[in-house]
Amino acid sequence: MTIKKEKRYALLLAADDSDYVKKVYGGYFNVFVKAFENEGDKWDLFRVIEGEFPEADELENYEGFVVSGSPHDAYGDENWILQLCFLLQTLFAMQKKVLGICFGHQVLCRALGGKVAKSSSGWDIGVRKVSLTEDFHSYGFSDEFDEIPPTLSIIECHQDKVYEVPMGAKVVAQSDKTEVEMFTFGDHILGIQGHPEYSKDILDNLIDRLLSNNSIEIGFAQEAKLQLLKAEPDRKYLENICRQFLKGGWSPSPTYL
């Protein structure tokens, strides 16, 4: 009888749980695990925003790491952000799977030598269509239900963006507002600017919180909420992309190397 080895993954949480997410989902950890886990996985939580990081001698025990979104700037110099950059550089050297989401996408880019800054076009909030490049399809992604379409709709909520990917990395998705919606580095790094893990109600509540702390204006908030009512994110495809990346079913064709 063959016993399958348990696969361990770590969520590096760079945000505090909102009251809404705690009440409805039990915290962001549950949101991510529900979106990305495969049967038999074990997930651990590290609240990096509070200075909680995995021990160096434990890194080898993990199959992959996910870096969450955050209200903080990925180009900031807070101690925990600098420590996170060092950890990401270490994981890159170890060729560990790392998936960065929103802030995670940006800080991963920064750690590996790319350029991140405030977007000149301001906030991007809502459901946006992103176009996948030929390089994306070179990774051999296969959806178990349908052929993946050339464009996908994803929930966005950011005012910073990647301007330049690290040397050796490839842009694999773009939109009319953000030039780097997704990037890869070999077969072990994937950054996604949008939120494949978010449901529409999470974004709706986040819009309310951004409005209440004067981060956005009421007209912008109303427009974002109206657009959110009309559009649907392609969560099935996006979650499958993340799962396949994390479990190892993701490798570029030699033609594209």
XYZ file of C-alpha atoms in Angstrom:
257
model
C 0.000 0.000 0.000
C 1.406 3.370 -1.055
C 1.004 6.221 1.403
C 0.886 9.632 -0.218
C 3.111 12.238 1.366
C 1.165 15.187 2.720
C 1.846 18.388 0.803
C 2.337 21.496 2.937
C 1.730 25.059 1.839
C 2.130 28.375 3.643
C 0.050 31.525 3.416
C 2.119 34.638 4.101
C -0.653 36.976 5.192
C 0.204 40.646 4.672
C -3.126 42.104 5.852
C -5.226 42.123 8.995
C -8.535 40.282 8.833
C -11.435 42.672 8.282
C -14.455 42.389 10.554
C -16.557 41.311 7.568
C -14.205 38.559 6.439
C -13.834 37.297 10.016
C -17.597 37.177 10.481
C -18.509 35.604 7.123
C -15.444 33.469 6.307
C -13.548 33.118 9.577
C -10.604 35.139 8.217
C -8.576 35.536 5.030
C -6.754 32.264 5.695
C -9.978 30.366 5.084
C -10.661 32.397 1.926
C -7.295 31.450 0.432
C -7.385 27.806 1.479
C -10.871 27.316 0.060
C -9.788 28.865 -3.245
C -6.438 27.124 -3.715
C -6.312 23.881 -1.749
C -6.278 20.393 -3.214
C -7.533 17.360 -1.322
C -4.982 16.210 1.247
C -3.076 19.521 1.424
C -1.992 20.997 4.743
C -1.877 24.784 5.006
C -0.079 26.888 7.613
C -0.647 30.572 8.334
C 2.109 33.123 8.940
C 0.963 36.667 9.682
C 3.969 38.415 8.181
C 2.345 41.806 8.726
C 2.789 41.083 12.443
C 6.368 39.863 12.008
C 5.480 36.162 11.994
C 7.655 34.241 9.533
C 8.497 30.572 8.961
C 11.798 29.387 10.399
C 14.634 29.006 7.905
C 15.028 25.291 8.641
C 11.303 24.751 7.936
C 11.251 26.227 4.419
C 12.298 22.972 2.757
C 9.183 21.261 4.172
C 6.805 23.365 2.085
C 5.747 22.687 -1.497
C 4.736 26.282 -2.060
C 4.001 29.694 -0.589
C 1.255 32.246 -1.249
C 1.748 35.960 -0.499
C -1.533 37.815 0.047
C -2.695 41.308 -0.740
C -2.133 44.155 1.706
C -3.109 47.788 2.322
C 0.627 48.563 2.541
C 2.895 49.646 -0.308
C 5.111 46.887 -1.709
C 7.884 49.473 -2.149
C 7.709 50.486 1.526
C 10.586 50.031 3.960
C 8.788 48.726 7.034
C 10.835 46.018 8.755
C 8.359 43.252 7.970
C 8.298 44.184 4.267
C 12.106 44.114 4.066
C 12.114 40.771 5.904
C 9.500 39.475 3.471
C 11.664 40.550 0.502
C 14.611 38.627 1.951
C 12.420 35.546 2.474
C 11.181 35.731 -1.143
C 14.763 35.984 -2.406
C 15.609 32.896 -0.341
C 12.623 30.954 -1.699
C 13.571 31.959 -5.243
C 17.096 30.633 -4.714
C 15.582 27.396 -3.369
C 13.294 27.250 -6.446
C 10.234 26.956 -4.225
C 6.816 27.674 -5.710
C 5.722 31.194 -4.803
C 2.360 32.687 -5.812
C 1.957 36.420 -5.224
C -1.494 38.054 -5.180
C -1.909 41.855 -5.568
C 0.568 43.244 -2.982
C 2.150 39.775 -3.088
C 2.580 40.088 -6.858
C 4.187 43.501 -6.412
C 6.497 42.656 -3.492
C 7.602 39.464 -5.258
C 8.522 41.564 -8.273
C 10.405 44.046 -6.087
C 12.309 41.327 -4.225
C 13.527 39.798 -7.488
C 14.713 43.072 -9.010
C 11.648 44.528 -10.732
C 10.094 47.981 -10.383
C 6.879 48.806 -8.474
C 5.283 52.223 -7.918
C 2.012 54.105 -7.591
C -0.114 53.788 -10.713
C -0.254 56.978 -12.727
C -3.879 56.194 -13.625
C -5.056 55.869 -10.014
C -7.166 53.176 -8.376
C -8.311 50.108 -10.278
C -11.328 48.628 -8.481
C -13.867 46.238 -9.953
C -13.898 43.349 -12.407
C -11.416 43.833 -15.241
C -10.713 41.782 -18.364
C -7.103 40.666 -18.749
C -5.596 39.278 -21.940
C -3.361 36.225 -21.755
C -0.206 36.184 -23.864
C 1.298 33.355 -25.892
C 3.845 32.905 -23.111
C 1.027 32.045 -20.712
C -0.182 29.241 -22.958
C 3.365 27.904 -23.255
C 3.066 26.686 -19.653
C 0.748 23.913 -20.730
C -2.138 24.916 -18.496
C -5.169 22.698 -19.093
C -8.542 23.321 -17.528
C -10.392 20.155 -16.574
C -13.665 21.517 -17.966
C -13.027 23.825 -20.909
C -10.263 25.305 -22.986
C -9.084 28.444 -21.243
C -10.293 31.586 -23.094
C -7.856 34.255 -24.346
C -9.261 36.809 -21.873
C -10.301 36.352 -18.251
C -12.245 38.644 -15.909
C -10.676 39.099 -12.491
C -11.479 41.184 -9.401
C -9.047 44.084 -8.952
C -8.391 46.449 -6.061
C -5.082 48.299 -6.214
C -3.493 51.705 -6.684
C 0.098 50.473 -7.133
C 1.364 48.339 -9.988
C 4.379 46.606 -11.487
C 6.133 48.808 -14.040
C 9.033 46.493 -14.822
C 9.353 42.745 -14.218
C 12.631 41.246 -12.981
C 15.233 40.384 -15.601
C 14.424 36.912 -16.903
C 10.734 37.087 -15.966
C 7.900 37.123 -18.519
C 4.661 39.101 -18.648
C 1.868 36.581 -19.298
C -1.247 38.762 -18.928
C -2.077 42.434 -19.527
C -5.077 44.765 -19.351
C -5.948 48.194 -20.704
C -5.131 49.711 -17.299
C -2.238 47.575 -16.061
C 0.629 46.430 -18.284
C 1.676 43.592 -15.956
C -1.416 41.732 -14.770
C 0.489 38.457 -14.424
C 4.150 37.512 -14.631
C 6.134 34.304 -14.345
C 9.743 33.489 -13.623
C 10.599 29.975 -14.734
C 8.132 27.400 -13.449
C 8.251 28.380 -9.759
C 7.198 32.061 -9.631
C 3.739 33.406 -10.509
C 2.478 36.904 -9.759
C -1.153 37.941 -10.255
C -2.209 41.576 -9.820
C -5.908 40.778 -9.361
C -7.636 38.681 -6.717
C -8.541 35.169 -7.887
C -9.491 34.315 -4.290
C -12.020 37.159 -3.825
C -15.761 36.785 -4.125
C -17.821 39.833 -5.118
C -19.133 40.402 -1.588
C -15.577 40.703 -0.228
C -14.791 43.442 -2.741
C -18.127 45.151 -2.092
C -17.294 45.382 1.615
C -13.760 46.540 0.829
C -15.151 49.375 -1.305
C -17.249 50.473 1.690
C -14.173 50.476 3.930
C -12.090 52.454 1.414
C -14.916 54.994 1.184
C -15.256 55.270 4.966
C -11.545 56.027 5.445
C -11.562 58.558 2.570
C -9.266 56.506 0.328
C -11.765 56.847 -2.539
C -14.555 59.322 -3.350
C -18.249 58.476 -3.224
C -18.788 58.809 -6.981
C -15.932 56.417 -7.701
C -17.259 53.965 -5.095
C -20.751 54.038 -6.584
C -19.404 53.449 -10.079
C -17.268 50.527 -8.861
C -20.243 48.952 -7.088
C -22.447 49.323 -10.170
C -19.784 47.709 -12.355
C -19.440 44.914 -9.807
C -23.165 44.162 -10.098
C -22.936 43.809 -13.867
C -19.732 41.766 -14.211
C -18.714 38.266 -13.137
C -15.119 37.183 -12.450
C -13.868 33.961 -14.042
C -13.102 32.405 -10.668
C -13.193 28.801 -11.840
C -10.415 29.326 -14.377
C -8.361 31.569 -12.099
C -8.508 29.241 -9.108
C -7.556 26.287 -11.324
C -4.566 28.208 -12.665
C -3.377 28.846 -9.103
C -3.959 25.248 -8.006
C -2.130 23.793 -11.000
C 0.778 26.164 -10.460
C 1.066 25.287 -6.767
C 0.771 21.536 -7.231
C 3.424 21.447 -9.944
C 1.371 20.996 -13.101
C 2.956 24.059 -14.665
C 6.000 23.949 -16.908
C 6.934 26.066 -19.926
C 7.421 24.427 -23.293
C 11.138 24.251 -24.271
C 10.189 26.361 -27.326
C 9.569 29.335 -25.020
C 12.614 28.990 -22.783
